[in-house]
PDB file of C-alpha atoms in Angstrom:
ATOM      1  CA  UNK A   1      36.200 -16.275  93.450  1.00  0.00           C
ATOM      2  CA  UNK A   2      39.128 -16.268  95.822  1.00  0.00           C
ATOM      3  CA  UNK A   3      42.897 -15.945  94.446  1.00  0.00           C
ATOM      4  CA  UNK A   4      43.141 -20.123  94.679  1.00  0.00           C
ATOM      5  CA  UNK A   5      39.738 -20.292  92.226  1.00  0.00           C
ATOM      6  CA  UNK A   6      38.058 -22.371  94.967  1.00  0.00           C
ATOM      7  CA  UNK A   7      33.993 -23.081  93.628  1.00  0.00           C
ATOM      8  CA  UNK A   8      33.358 -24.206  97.134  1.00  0.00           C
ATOM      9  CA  UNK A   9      34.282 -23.239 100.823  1.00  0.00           C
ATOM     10  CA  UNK A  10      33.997 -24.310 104.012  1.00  0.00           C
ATOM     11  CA  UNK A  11      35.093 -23.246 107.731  1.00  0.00           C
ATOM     12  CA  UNK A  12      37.017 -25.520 110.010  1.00  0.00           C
ATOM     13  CA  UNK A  13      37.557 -24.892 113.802  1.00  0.00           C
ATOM     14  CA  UNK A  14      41.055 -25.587 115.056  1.00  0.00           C
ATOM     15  CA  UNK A  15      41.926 -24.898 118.627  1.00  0.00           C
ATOM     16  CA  UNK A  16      44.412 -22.085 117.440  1.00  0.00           C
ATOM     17  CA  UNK A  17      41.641 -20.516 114.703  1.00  0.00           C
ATOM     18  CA  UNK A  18      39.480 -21.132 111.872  1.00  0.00           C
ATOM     19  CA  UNK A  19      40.604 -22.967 108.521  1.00  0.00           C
ATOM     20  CA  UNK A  20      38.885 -21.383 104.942  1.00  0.00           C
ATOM     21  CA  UNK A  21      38.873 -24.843 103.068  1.00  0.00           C
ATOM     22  CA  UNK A  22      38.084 -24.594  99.188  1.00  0.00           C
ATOM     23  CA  UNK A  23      37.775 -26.641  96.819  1.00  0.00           C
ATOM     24  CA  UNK A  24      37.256 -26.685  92.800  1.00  0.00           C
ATOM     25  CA  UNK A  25      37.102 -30.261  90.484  1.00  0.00           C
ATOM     26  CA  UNK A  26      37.219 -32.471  93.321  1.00  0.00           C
ATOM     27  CA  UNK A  27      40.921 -31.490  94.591  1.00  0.00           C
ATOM     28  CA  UNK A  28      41.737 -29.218  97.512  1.00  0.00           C
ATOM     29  CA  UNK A  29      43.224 -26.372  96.657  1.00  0.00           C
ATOM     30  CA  UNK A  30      42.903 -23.952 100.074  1.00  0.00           C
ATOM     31  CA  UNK A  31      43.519 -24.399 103.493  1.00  0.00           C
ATOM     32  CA  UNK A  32      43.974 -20.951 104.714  1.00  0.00           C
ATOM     33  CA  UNK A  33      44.253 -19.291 108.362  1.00  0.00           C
ATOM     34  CA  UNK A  34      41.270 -16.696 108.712  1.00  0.00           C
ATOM     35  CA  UNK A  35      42.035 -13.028 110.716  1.00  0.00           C
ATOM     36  CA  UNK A  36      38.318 -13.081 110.572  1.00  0.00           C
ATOM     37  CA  UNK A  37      35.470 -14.837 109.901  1.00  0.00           C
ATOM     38  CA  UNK A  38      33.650 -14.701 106.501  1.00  0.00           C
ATOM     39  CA  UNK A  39      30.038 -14.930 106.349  1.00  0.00           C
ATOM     40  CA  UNK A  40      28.884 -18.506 105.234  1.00  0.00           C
ATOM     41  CA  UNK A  41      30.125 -21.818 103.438  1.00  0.00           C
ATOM     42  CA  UNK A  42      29.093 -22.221  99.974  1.00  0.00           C
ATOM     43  CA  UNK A  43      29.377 -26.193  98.675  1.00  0.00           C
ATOM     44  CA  UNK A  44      28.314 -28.103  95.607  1.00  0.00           C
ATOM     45  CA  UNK A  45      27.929 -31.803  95.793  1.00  0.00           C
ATOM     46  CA  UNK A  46      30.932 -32.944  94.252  1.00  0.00           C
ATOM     47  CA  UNK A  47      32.980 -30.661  96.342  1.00  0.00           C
ATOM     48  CA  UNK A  48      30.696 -30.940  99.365  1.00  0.00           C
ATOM     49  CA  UNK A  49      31.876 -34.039  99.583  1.00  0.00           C
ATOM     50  CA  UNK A  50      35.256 -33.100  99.073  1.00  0.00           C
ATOM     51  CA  UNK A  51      35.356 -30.775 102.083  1.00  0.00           C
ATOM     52  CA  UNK A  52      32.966 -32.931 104.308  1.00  0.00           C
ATOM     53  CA  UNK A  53      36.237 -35.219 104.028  1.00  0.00           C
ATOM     54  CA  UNK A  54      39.237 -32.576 104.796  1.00  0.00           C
ATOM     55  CA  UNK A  55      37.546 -31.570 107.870  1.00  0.00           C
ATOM     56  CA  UNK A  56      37.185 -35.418 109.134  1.00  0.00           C
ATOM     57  CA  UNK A  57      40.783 -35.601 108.586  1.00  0.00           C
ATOM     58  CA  UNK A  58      41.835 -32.296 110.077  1.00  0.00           C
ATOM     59  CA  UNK A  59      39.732 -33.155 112.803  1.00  0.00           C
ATOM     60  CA  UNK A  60      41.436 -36.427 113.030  1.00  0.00           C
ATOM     61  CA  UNK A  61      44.828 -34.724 113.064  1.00  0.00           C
ATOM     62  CA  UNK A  62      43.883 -32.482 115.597  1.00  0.00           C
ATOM     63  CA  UNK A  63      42.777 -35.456 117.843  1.00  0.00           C
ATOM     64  CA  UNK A  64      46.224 -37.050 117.152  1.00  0.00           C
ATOM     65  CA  UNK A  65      44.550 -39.870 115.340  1.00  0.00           C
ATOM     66  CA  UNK A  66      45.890 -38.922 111.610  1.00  0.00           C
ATOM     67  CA  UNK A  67      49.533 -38.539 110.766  1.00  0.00           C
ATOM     68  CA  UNK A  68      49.608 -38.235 106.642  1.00  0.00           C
ATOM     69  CA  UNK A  69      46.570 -36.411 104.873  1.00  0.00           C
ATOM     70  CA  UNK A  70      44.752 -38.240 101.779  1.00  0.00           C
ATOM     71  CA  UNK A  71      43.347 -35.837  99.974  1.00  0.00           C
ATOM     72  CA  UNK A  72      43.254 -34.943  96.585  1.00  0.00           C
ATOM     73  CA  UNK A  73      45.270 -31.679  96.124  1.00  0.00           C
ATOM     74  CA  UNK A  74      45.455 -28.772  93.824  1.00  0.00           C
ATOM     75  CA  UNK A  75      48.704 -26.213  94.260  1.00  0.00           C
ATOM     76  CA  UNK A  76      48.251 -23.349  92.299  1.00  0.00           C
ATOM     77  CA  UNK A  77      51.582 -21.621  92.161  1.00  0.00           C
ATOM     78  CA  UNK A  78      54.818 -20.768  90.290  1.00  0.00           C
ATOM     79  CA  UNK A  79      57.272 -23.961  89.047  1.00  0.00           C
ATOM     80  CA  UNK A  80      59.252 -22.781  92.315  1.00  0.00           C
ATOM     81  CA  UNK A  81      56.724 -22.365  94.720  1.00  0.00           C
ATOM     82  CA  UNK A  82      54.987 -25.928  93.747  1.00  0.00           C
ATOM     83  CA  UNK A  83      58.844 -27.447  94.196  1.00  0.00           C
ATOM     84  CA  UNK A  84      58.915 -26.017  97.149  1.00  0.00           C
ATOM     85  CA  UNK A  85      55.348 -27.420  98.634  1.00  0.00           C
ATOM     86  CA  UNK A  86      56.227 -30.583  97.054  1.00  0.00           C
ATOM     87  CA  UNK A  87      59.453 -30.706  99.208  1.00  0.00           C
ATOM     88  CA  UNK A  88      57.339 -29.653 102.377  1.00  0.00           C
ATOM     89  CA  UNK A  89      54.896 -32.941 101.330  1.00  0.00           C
ATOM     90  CA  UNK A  90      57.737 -35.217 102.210  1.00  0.00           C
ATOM     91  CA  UNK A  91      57.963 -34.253 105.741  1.00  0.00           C
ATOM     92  CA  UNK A  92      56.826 -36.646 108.032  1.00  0.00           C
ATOM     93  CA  UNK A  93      54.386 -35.730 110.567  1.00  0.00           C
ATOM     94  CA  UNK A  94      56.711 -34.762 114.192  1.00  0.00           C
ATOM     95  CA  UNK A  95      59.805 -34.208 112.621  1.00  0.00           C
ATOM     96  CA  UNK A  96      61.323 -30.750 111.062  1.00  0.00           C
ATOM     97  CA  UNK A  97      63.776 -29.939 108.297  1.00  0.00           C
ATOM     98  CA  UNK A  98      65.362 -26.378 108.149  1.00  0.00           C
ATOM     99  CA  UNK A  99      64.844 -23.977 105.489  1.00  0.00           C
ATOM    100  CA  UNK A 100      68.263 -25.118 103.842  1.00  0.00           C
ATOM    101  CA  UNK A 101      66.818 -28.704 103.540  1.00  0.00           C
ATOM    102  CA  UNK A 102      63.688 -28.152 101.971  1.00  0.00           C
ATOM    103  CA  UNK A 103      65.660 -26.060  99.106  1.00  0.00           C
ATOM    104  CA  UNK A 104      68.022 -28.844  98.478  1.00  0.00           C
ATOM    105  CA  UNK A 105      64.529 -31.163  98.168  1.00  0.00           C
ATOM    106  CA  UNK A 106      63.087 -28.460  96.032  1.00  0.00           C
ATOM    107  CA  UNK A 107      65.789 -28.556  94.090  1.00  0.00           C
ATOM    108  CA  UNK A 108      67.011 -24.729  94.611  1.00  0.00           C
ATOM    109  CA  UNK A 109      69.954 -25.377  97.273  1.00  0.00           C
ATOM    110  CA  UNK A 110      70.955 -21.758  97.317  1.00  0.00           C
ATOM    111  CA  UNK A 111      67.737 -20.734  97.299  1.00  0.00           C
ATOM    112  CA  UNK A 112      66.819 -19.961 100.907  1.00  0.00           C
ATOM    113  CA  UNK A 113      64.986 -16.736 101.242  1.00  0.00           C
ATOM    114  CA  UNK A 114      62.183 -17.160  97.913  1.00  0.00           C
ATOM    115  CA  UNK A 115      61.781 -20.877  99.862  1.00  0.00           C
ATOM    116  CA  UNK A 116      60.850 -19.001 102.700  1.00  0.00           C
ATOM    117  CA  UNK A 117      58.973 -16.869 100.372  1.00  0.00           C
ATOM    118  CA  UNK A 118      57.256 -20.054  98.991  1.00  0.00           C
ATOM    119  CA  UNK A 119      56.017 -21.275 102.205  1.00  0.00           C
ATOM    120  CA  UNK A 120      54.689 -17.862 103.437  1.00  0.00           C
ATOM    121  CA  UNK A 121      53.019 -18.546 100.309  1.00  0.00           C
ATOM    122  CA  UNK A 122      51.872 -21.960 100.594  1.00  0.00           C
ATOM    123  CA  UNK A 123      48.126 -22.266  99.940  1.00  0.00           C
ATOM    124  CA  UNK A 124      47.366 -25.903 101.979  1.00  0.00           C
ATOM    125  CA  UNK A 125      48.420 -24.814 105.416  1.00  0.00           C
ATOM    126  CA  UNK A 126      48.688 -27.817 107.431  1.00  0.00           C
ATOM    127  CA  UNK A 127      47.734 -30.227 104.411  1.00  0.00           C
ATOM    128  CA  UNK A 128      51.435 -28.990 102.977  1.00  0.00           C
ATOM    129  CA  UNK A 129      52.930 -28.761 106.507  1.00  0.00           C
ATOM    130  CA  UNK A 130      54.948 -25.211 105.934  1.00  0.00           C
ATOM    131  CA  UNK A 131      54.953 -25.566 110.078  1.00  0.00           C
ATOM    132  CA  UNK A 132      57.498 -28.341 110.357  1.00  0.00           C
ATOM    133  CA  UNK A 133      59.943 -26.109 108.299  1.00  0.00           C
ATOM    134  CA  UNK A 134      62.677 -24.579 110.619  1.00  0.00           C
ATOM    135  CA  UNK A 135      65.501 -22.500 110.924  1.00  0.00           C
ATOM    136  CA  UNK A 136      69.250 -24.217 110.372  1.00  0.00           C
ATOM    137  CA  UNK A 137      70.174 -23.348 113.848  1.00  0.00           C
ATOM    138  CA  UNK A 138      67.123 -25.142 115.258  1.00  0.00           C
ATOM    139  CA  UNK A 139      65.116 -21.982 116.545  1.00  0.00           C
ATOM    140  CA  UNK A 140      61.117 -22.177 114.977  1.00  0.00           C
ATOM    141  CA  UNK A 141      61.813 -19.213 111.845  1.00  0.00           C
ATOM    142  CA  UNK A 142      58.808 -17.711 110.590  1.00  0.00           C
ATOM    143  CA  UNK A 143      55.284 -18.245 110.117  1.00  0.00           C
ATOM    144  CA  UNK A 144      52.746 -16.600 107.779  1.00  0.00           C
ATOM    145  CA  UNK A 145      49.848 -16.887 110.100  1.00  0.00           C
ATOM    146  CA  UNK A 146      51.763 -16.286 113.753  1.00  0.00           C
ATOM    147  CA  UNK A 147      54.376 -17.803 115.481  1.00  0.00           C
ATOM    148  CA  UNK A 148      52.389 -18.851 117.909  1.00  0.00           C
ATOM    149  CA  UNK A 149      50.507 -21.369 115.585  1.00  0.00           C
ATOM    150  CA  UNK A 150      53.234 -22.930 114.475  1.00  0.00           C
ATOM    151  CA  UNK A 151      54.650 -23.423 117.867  1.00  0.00           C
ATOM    152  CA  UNK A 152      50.927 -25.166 118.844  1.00  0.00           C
ATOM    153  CA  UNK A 153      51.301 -27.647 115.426  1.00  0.00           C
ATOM    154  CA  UNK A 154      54.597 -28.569 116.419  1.00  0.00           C
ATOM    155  CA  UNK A 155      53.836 -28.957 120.174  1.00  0.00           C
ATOM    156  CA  UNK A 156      50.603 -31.316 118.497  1.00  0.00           C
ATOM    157  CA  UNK A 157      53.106 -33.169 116.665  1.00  0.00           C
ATOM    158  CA  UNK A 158      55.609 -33.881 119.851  1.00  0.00           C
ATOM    159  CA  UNK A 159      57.860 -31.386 119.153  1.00  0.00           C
ATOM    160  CA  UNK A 160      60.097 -30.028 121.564  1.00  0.00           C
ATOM    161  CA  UNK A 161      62.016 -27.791 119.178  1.00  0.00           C
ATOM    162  CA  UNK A 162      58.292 -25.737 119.384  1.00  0.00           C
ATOM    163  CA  UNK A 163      60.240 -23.500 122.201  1.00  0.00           C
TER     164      UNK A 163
END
């Protein structure tokens, strides 16, 4: 069992890496960027299912067909860091906030760095688009799983500010 409790997993190809998804109850509760490959997927039916439908959709969004994931989610977290994904929710597909915006969302205004914390944190990479989170001055900030993904979702989503 992985830290997000996921009872089923599957691998996604991106063209910037491979996705873990897992699932548990019929809600998504990981979409993680892999260093490395793990062995095999493991799926139940209910789940199966489940995943079968978060890679259509990725897919999609990849493609530029899909602009707002429908997927049931599960964020396991602190009462912070769910505030904080729940902000990042709200952000439409190709456009950013900064770091300072998504803490006044969250409810935190003052709370700048543990938000950053939060989204290095953020289990539902893409799904909860930590990516279209920026600095204040309008240069990209950080990025758990490499700059240079977060410059290729934003450059997928039409975004200049990707430089």
């Amino acid at each position: 069992m992985n830290k997000y409790f996921a009872t089923s997993t599957t691998l996604f190809e991106t063209p910037c890496g491979y996705l873990l998804l897992g699932a548990e109850s019929g809600r998504l509760c990981q979409c993680s960027w892999l260093r490395d490959l793990v062995p095999t997927s493991i799926t139940n039916d209910v789940d199966g299912q489940l995943l079968n439908e978060a890679c259509r959709q990725l897919q999609e969004y990849f493609a530029h067909e899909r602009r707002e994931f429908q997927l049931q989610l599960s964020m396991s977290g602190t009462l912070f860091q769910k505030s904080a994904w729940e902000a990042m929710l709200t952000i439409p597909y190709g456009q950013t906030i900064s770091y300072a915006e998504e803490a006044r969302r969250a409810g935190h205004p003052t709370a700048l760095r543990a938000i950053g914390n939060a989204n290095g944190r953020n289990p539902l990479a893409i799904i909860v688009p930590c990516h279209r989170v920026i600095a204040s001055n309008g240069t990209i900030g950080g990025y758990s799983s490499g700059l240079d993904r977060k410059r290729f979702l934003l450059r997928l989503e039409g975004l200049a500010s990707a430089e």
